Short mmCIF file of C-alpha atoms (C1' of nucleotides) in Angstrom, two decimals:
data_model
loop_
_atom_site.label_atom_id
_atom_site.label_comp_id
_atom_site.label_asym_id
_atom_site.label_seq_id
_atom_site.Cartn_x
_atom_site.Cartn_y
_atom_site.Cartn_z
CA UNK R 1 -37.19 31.37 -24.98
CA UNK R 2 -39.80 29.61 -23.32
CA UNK R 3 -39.74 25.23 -23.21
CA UNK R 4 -42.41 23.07 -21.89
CA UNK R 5 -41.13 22.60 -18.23
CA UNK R 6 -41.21 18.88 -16.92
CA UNK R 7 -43.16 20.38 -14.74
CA UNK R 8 -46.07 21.21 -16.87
CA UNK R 9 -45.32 17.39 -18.11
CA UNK R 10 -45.84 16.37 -14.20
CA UNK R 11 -48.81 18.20 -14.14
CA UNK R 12 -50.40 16.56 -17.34
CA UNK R 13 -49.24 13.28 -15.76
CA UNK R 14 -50.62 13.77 -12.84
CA UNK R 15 -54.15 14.73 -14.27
CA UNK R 16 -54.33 11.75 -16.43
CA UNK R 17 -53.29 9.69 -13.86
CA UNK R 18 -55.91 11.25 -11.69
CA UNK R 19 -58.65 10.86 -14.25
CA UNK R 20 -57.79 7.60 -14.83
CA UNK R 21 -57.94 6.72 -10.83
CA UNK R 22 -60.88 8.85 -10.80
CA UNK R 23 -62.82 6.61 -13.57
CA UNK R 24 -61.63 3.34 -11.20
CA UNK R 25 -63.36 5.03 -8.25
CA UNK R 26 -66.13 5.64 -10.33
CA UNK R 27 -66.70 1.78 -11.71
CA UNK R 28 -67.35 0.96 -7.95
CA UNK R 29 -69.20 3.54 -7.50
CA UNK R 30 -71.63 3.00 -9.96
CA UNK R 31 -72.86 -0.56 -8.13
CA UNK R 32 -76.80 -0.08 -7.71
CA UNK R 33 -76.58 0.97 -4.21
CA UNK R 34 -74.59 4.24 -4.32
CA UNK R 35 -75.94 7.30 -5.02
CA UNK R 36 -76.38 9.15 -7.96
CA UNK R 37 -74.89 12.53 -6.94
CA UNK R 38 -71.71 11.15 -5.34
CA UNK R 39 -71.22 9.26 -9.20
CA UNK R 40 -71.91 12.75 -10.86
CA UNK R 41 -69.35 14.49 -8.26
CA UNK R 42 -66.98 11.39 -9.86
CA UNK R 43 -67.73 12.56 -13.22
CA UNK R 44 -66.85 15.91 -13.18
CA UNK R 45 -63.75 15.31 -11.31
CA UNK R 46 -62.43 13.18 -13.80
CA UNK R 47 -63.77 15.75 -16.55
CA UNK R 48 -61.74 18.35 -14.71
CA UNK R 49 -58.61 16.59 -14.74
CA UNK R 50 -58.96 15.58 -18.55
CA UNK R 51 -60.21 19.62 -19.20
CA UNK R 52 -56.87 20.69 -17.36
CA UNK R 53 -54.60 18.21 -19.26
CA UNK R 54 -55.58 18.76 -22.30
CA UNK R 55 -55.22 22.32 -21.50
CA UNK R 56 -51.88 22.11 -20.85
CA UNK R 57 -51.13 19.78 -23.91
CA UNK R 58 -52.92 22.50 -26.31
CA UNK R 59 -50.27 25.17 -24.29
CA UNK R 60 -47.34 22.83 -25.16
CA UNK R 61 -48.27 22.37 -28.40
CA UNK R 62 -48.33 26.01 -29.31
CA UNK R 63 -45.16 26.57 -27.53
CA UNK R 64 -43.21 23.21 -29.17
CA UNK R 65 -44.98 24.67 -32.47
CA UNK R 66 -46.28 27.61 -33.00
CA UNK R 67 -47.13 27.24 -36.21
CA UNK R 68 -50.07 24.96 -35.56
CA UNK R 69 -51.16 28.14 -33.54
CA UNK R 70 -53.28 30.97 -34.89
CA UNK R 71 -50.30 33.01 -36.35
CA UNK R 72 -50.37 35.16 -33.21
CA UNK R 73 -47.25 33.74 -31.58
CA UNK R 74 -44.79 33.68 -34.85
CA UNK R 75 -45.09 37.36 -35.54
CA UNK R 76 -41.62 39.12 -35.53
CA UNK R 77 -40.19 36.19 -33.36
CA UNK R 78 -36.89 35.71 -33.59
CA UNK R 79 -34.65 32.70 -34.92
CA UNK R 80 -32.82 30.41 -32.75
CA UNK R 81 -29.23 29.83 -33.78
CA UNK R 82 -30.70 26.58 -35.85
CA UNK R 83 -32.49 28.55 -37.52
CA UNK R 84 -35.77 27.30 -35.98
CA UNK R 85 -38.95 29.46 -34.82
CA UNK R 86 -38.19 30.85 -31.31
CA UNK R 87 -41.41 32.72 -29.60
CA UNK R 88 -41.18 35.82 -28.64
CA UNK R 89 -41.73 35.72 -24.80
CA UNK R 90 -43.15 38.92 -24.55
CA UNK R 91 -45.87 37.57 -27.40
CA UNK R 92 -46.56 34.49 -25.90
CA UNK R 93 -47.10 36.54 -22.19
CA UNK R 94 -49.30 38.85 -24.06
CA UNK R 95 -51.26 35.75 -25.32
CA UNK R 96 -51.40 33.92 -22.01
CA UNK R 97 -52.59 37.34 -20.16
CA UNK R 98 -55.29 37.68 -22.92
CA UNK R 99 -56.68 34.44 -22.00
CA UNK R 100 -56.24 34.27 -18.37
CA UNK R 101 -59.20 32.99 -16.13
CA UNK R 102 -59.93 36.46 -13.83
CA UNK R 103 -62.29 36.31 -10.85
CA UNK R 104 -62.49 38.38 -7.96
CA UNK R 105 -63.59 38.05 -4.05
CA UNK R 106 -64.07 40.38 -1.06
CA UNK R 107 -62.32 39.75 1.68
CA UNK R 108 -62.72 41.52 5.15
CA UNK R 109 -60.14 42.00 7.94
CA UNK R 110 -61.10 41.28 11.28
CA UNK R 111 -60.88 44.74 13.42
CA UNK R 112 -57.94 44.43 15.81
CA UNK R 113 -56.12 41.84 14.08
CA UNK R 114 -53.60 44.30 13.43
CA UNK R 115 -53.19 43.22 9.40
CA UNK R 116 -52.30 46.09 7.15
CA UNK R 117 -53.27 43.44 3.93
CA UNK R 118 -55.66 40.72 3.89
CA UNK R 119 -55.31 37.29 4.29
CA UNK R 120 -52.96 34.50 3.08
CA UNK R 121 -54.76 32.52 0.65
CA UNK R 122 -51.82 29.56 0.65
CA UNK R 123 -49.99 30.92 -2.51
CA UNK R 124 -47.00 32.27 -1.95
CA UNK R 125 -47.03 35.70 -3.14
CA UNK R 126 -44.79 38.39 -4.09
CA UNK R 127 -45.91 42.41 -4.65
CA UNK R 128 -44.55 43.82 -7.88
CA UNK R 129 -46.15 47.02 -8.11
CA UNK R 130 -48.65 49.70 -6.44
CA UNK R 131 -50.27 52.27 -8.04
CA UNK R 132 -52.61 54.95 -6.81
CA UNK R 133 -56.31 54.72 -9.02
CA UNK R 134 -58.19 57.00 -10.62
CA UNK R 135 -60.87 58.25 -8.44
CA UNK R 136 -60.15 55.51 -5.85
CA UNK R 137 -58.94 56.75 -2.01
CA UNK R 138 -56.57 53.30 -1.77
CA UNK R 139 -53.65 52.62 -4.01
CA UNK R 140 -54.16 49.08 -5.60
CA UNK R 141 -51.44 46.56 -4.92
CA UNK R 142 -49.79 44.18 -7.61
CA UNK R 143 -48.68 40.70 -6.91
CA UNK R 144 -47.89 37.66 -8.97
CA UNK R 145 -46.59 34.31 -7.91
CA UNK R 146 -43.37 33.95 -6.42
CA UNK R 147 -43.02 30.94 -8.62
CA UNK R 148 -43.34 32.86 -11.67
CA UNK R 149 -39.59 32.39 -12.36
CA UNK R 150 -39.24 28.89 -11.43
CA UNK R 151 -42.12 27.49 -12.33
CA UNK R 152 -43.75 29.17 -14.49
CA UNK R 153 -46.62 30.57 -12.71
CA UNK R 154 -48.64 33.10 -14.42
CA UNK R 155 -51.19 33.64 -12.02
CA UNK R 156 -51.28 37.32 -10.31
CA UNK R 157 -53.92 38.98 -7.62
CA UNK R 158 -54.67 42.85 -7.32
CA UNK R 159 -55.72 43.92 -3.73
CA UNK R 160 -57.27 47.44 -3.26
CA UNK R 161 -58.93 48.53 0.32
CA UNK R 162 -62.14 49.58 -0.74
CA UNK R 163 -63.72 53.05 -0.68
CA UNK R 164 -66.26 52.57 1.75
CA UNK R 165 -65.10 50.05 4.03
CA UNK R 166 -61.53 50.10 5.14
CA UNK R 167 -61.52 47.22 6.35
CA UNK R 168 -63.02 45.46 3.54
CA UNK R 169 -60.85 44.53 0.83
CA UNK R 170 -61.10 43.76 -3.09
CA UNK R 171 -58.85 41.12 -4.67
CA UNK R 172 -58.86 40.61 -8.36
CA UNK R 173 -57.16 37.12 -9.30
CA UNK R 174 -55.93 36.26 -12.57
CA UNK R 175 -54.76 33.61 -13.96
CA UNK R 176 -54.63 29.94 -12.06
CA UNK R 177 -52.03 28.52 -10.40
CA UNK R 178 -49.58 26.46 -12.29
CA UNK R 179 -46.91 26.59 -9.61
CA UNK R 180 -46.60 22.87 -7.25
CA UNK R 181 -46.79 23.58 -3.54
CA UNK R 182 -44.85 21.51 -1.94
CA UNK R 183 -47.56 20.14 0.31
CA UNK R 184 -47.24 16.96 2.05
CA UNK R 185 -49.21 15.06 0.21
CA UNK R 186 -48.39 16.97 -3.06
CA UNK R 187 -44.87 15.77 -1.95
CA UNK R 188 -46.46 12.16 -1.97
CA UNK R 189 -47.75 12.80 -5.38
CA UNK R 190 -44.79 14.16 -6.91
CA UNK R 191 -42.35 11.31 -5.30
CA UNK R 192 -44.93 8.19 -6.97
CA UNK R 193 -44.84 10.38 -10.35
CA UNK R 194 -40.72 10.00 -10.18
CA UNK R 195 -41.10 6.42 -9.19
CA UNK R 196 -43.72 5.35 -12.04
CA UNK R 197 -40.90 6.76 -14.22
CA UNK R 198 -38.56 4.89 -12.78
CA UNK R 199 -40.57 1.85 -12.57
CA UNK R 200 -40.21 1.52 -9.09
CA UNK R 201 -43.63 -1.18 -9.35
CA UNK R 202 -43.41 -2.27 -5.75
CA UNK R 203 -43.79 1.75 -4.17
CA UNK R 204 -46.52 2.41 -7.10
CA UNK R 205 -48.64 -1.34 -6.01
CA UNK R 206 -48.67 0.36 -2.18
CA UNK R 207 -49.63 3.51 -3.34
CA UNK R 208 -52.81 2.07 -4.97
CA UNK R 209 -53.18 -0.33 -2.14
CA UNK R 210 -53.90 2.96 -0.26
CA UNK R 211 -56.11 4.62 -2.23
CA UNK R 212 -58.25 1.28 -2.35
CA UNK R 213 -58.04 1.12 1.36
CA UNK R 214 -58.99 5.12 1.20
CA UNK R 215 -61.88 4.28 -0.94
CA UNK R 216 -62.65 1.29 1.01
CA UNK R 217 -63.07 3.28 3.89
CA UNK R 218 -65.40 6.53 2.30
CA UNK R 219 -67.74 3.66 1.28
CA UNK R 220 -67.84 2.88 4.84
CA UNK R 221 -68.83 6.28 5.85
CA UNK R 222 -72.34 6.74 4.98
CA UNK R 223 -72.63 10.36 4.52
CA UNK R 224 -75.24 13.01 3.82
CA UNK R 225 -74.58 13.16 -0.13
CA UNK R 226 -74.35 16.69 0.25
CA UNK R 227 -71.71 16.46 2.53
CA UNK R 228 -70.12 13.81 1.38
CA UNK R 229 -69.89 15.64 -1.71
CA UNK R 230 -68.43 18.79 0.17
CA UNK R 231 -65.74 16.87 2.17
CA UNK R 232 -64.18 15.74 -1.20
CA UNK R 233 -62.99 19.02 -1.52
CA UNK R 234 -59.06 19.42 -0.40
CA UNK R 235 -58.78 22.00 2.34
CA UNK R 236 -55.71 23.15 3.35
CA UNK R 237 -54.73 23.96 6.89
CA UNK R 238 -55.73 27.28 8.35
CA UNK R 239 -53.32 30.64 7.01
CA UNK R 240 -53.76 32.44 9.71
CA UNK R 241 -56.20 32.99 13.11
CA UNK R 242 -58.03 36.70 11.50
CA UNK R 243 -61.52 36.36 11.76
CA UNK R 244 -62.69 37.47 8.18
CA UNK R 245 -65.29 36.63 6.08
CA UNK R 246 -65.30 37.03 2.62
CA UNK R 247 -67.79 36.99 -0.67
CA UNK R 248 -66.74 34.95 -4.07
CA UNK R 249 -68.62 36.44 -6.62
CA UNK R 250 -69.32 34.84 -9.96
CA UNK R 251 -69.57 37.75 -12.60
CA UNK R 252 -69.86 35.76 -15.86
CA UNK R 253 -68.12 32.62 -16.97
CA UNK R 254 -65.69 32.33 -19.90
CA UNK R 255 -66.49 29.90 -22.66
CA UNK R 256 -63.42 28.16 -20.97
CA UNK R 257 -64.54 27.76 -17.97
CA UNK R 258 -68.31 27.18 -18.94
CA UNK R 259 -66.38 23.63 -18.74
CA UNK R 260 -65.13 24.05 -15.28
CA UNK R 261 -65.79 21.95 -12.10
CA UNK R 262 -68.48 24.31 -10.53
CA UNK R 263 -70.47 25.22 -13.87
CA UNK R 264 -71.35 21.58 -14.09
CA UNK R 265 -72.45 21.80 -10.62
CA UNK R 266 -76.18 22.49 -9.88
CA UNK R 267 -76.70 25.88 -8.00
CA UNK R 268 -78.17 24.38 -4.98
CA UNK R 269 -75.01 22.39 -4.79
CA UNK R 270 -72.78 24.78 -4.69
CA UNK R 271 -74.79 26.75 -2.46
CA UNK R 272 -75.54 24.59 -0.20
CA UNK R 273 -71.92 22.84 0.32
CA UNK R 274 -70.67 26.49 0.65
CA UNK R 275 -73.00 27.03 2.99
CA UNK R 276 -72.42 23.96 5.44
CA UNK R 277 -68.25 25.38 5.24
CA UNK R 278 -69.16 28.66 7.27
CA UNK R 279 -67.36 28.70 10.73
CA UNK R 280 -66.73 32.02 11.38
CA UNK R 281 -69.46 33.64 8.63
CA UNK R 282 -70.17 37.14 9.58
CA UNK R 283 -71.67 39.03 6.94
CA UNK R 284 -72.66 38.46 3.48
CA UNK R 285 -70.84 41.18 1.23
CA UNK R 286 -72.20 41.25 -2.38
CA UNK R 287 -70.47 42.16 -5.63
CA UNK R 288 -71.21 45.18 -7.42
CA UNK R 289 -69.36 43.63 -10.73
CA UNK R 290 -71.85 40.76 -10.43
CA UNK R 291 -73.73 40.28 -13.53
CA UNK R 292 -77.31 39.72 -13.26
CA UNK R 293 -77.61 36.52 -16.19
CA UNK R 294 -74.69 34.70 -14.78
CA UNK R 295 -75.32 30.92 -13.84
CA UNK R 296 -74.46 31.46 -10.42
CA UNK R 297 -77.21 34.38 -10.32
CA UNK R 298 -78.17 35.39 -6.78
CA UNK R 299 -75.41 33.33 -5.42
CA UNK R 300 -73.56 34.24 -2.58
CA UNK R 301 -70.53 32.07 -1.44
CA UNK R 302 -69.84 33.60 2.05
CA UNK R 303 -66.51 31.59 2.77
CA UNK R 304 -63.79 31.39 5.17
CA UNK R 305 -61.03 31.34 3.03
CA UNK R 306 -58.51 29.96 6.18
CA UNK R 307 -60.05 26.81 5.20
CA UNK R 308 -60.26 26.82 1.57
CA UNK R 309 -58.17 25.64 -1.07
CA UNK R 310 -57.12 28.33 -3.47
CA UNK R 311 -57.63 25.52 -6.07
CA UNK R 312 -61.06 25.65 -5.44
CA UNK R 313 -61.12 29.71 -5.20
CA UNK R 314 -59.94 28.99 -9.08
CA UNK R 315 -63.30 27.97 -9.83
CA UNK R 316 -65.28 30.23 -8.69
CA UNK R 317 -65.74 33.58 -10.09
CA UNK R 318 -64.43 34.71 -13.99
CA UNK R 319 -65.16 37.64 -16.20
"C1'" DG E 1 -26.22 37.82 1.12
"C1'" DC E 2 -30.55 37.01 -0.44
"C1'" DG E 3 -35.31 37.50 -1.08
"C1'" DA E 4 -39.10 40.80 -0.56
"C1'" DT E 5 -40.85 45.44 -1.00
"C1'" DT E 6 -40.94 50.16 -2.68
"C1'" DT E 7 -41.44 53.35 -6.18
"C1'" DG E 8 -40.52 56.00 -10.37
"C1'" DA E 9 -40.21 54.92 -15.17
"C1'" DC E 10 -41.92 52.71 -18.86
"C1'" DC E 11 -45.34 50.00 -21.56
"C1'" DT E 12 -50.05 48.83 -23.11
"C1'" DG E 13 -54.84 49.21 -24.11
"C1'" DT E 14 -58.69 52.08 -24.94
"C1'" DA I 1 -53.76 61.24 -24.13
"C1'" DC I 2 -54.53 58.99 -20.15
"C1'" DA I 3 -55.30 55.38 -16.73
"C1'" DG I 4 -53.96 51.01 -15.54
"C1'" DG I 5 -50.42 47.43 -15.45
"C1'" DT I 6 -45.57 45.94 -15.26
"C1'" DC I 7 -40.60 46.44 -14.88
"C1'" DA I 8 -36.50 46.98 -12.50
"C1'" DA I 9 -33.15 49.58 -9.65
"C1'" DA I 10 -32.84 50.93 -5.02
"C1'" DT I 11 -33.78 49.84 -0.54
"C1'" DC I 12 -35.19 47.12 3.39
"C1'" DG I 13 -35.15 43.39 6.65
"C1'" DC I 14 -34.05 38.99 8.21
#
DNA sequence: GCGATTTGACCTGT
DNA sequence: ACAGGTCAAATCGC
């Protein structure tokens, strides 16, 4: 039986208070003087955070209740011993796979690196499976998150070594990360959620004392919009030394995600911003799944994923 | 001993 | 029926 985790009740904490620090940012922001894009970067942040709350509400309502649901989740489940609805947690998997995000990237391995697999991506990973394909030389590889268990996690990646590059791989993602890292500053995070719930008001008023003095000091920086749009993003330290480069494809985007961060994002914008990441860019690889009428049409995000957060990988390509 | 990987069996979708 | 996806017992490696 499957209960809403207090961690999916950190998460939708944490995104609410996020929007709700985002929205503060954005009242300064929107004196006469700064500039437009940097307020619409604002905006969808804070739609973002409110899209993946209420995501996660709409989850824990179906799970608390699953009769508010479309029916899907009550068939044949069984009865908990007071006699109310339990879900059947092989339904409710069923459902989640059925509406997980899926997006795929390219990733090649650096020749003499001496990696049998691609890169780290900064998930923690764990390989459930391997089968050989149908018409395929490589056998495709299974993971899911190692946090699965304990938190939750439903997200899972496929990696095959393609045809006619060995040393170019294709990963299949699906489903976005749910687990916590247990970053630093996630660490931070996490600690000033406990202590809001404890009321610990003296920790909380130096918390936001930072962030003001954080804000304080962006305003200071007077930054290429562009860029100072691209150094919002959260980058987390470098996996691994490979030299790879790899291609993040867009196929077509789910009504879901035709809300998500990047489809509110002009295509210059993401181009560009993508483009101004590229240390070690070698080649541009394109996607053969790539569908021709997709919003990010033409769009090649050549990226070094050593310095890119997987959280921002999430947003890039779904079909 | 414990967590990760391997691999054959089993399940699911088309 | 078949290919792809997942499970889980056995095995590996630290």
């Amino acid at each position: 039986m499957e209960k809403v985790s207090s961690w999916d009740r950190k998460i939708v904490i944490s995104e609410l208070t996020q929007g709700r620090d985002l929205a503060s940012e954005l009242k300064n922001q929107l004196q006469p003087a700064k500039s437009r894009e940097a307020c619409q970067h604002l905006v969808e942040k804070i739609l973002s955070s409110y899209d993946n709350a209420l995501s996660l509400l709409n989850c824990m309502a179906l799970i608390e209740n699953p009769s508010q649901g479309n029916g899907l989740l009550r068939s044949a489940s069984p009865r908990s011993s007071d006699g109310s609805d339990l879900i059947d947690s092989k339904d409710l998997v069923i459902k989640k796979r059925k509406t997980l995000a899926k997006w795929s990237a390219q990733v090649r391995v650096g020749c003499g690196t001496g990696l049998e697999g691609p890169f780290d991506d900064g998930y923690n990973w764990r390989k459930y499976g391997q089968k050989d394909i149908f018409g395929a030389k490589f056998p495709r590889a299974y993971y899911r998150c190692t946090h699965r268990h304990t938190q939750g996690c439903l997200a899972t990646k496929q990696i095959q070594k393609t045809d006619e590059d060995t040393s170019l791989f294709k990963i299949n993602y699906k489903g976005r990360h749910s687990c916590i890292r247990e970053t630093e500053k996630q660490k931070k995070e996490n600690s000033l959620i406990l202590k809001k719930e404890e009321g610990d008001e003296e920790e909380i008023q130096r918390h936001e004392a930072q962030q003001k003095m954080i804000i304080l000091k962006n305003e200071s920086l007077e930054l290429d919009t562009k860029e100072e749009i691209f150094t919002s993003f959260e980058f987390p330290e470098p996996v691994n030394e490979s030299n790879f480069s790899a291609s993040y494809s867009p196929s077509f985007l789910s009504p879901a995600t035709s809300e998500s961060y990047f489809s509110r994002m002009n295509h210059f914008e993401i181009h560009h911003n993508l483009r101004t990441s590229e240390s070690d860019f070698t080649k541009i690889i394109s996607d053969p799944t790539s569908v021709t009428n997709s919003p990010f049409e033409d769009l090649d995000l050549s990226i070094d994923p050593g310095v890119l957060d997987p959280k921002f990988l999430d947003t890039l390509e779904y079909f």
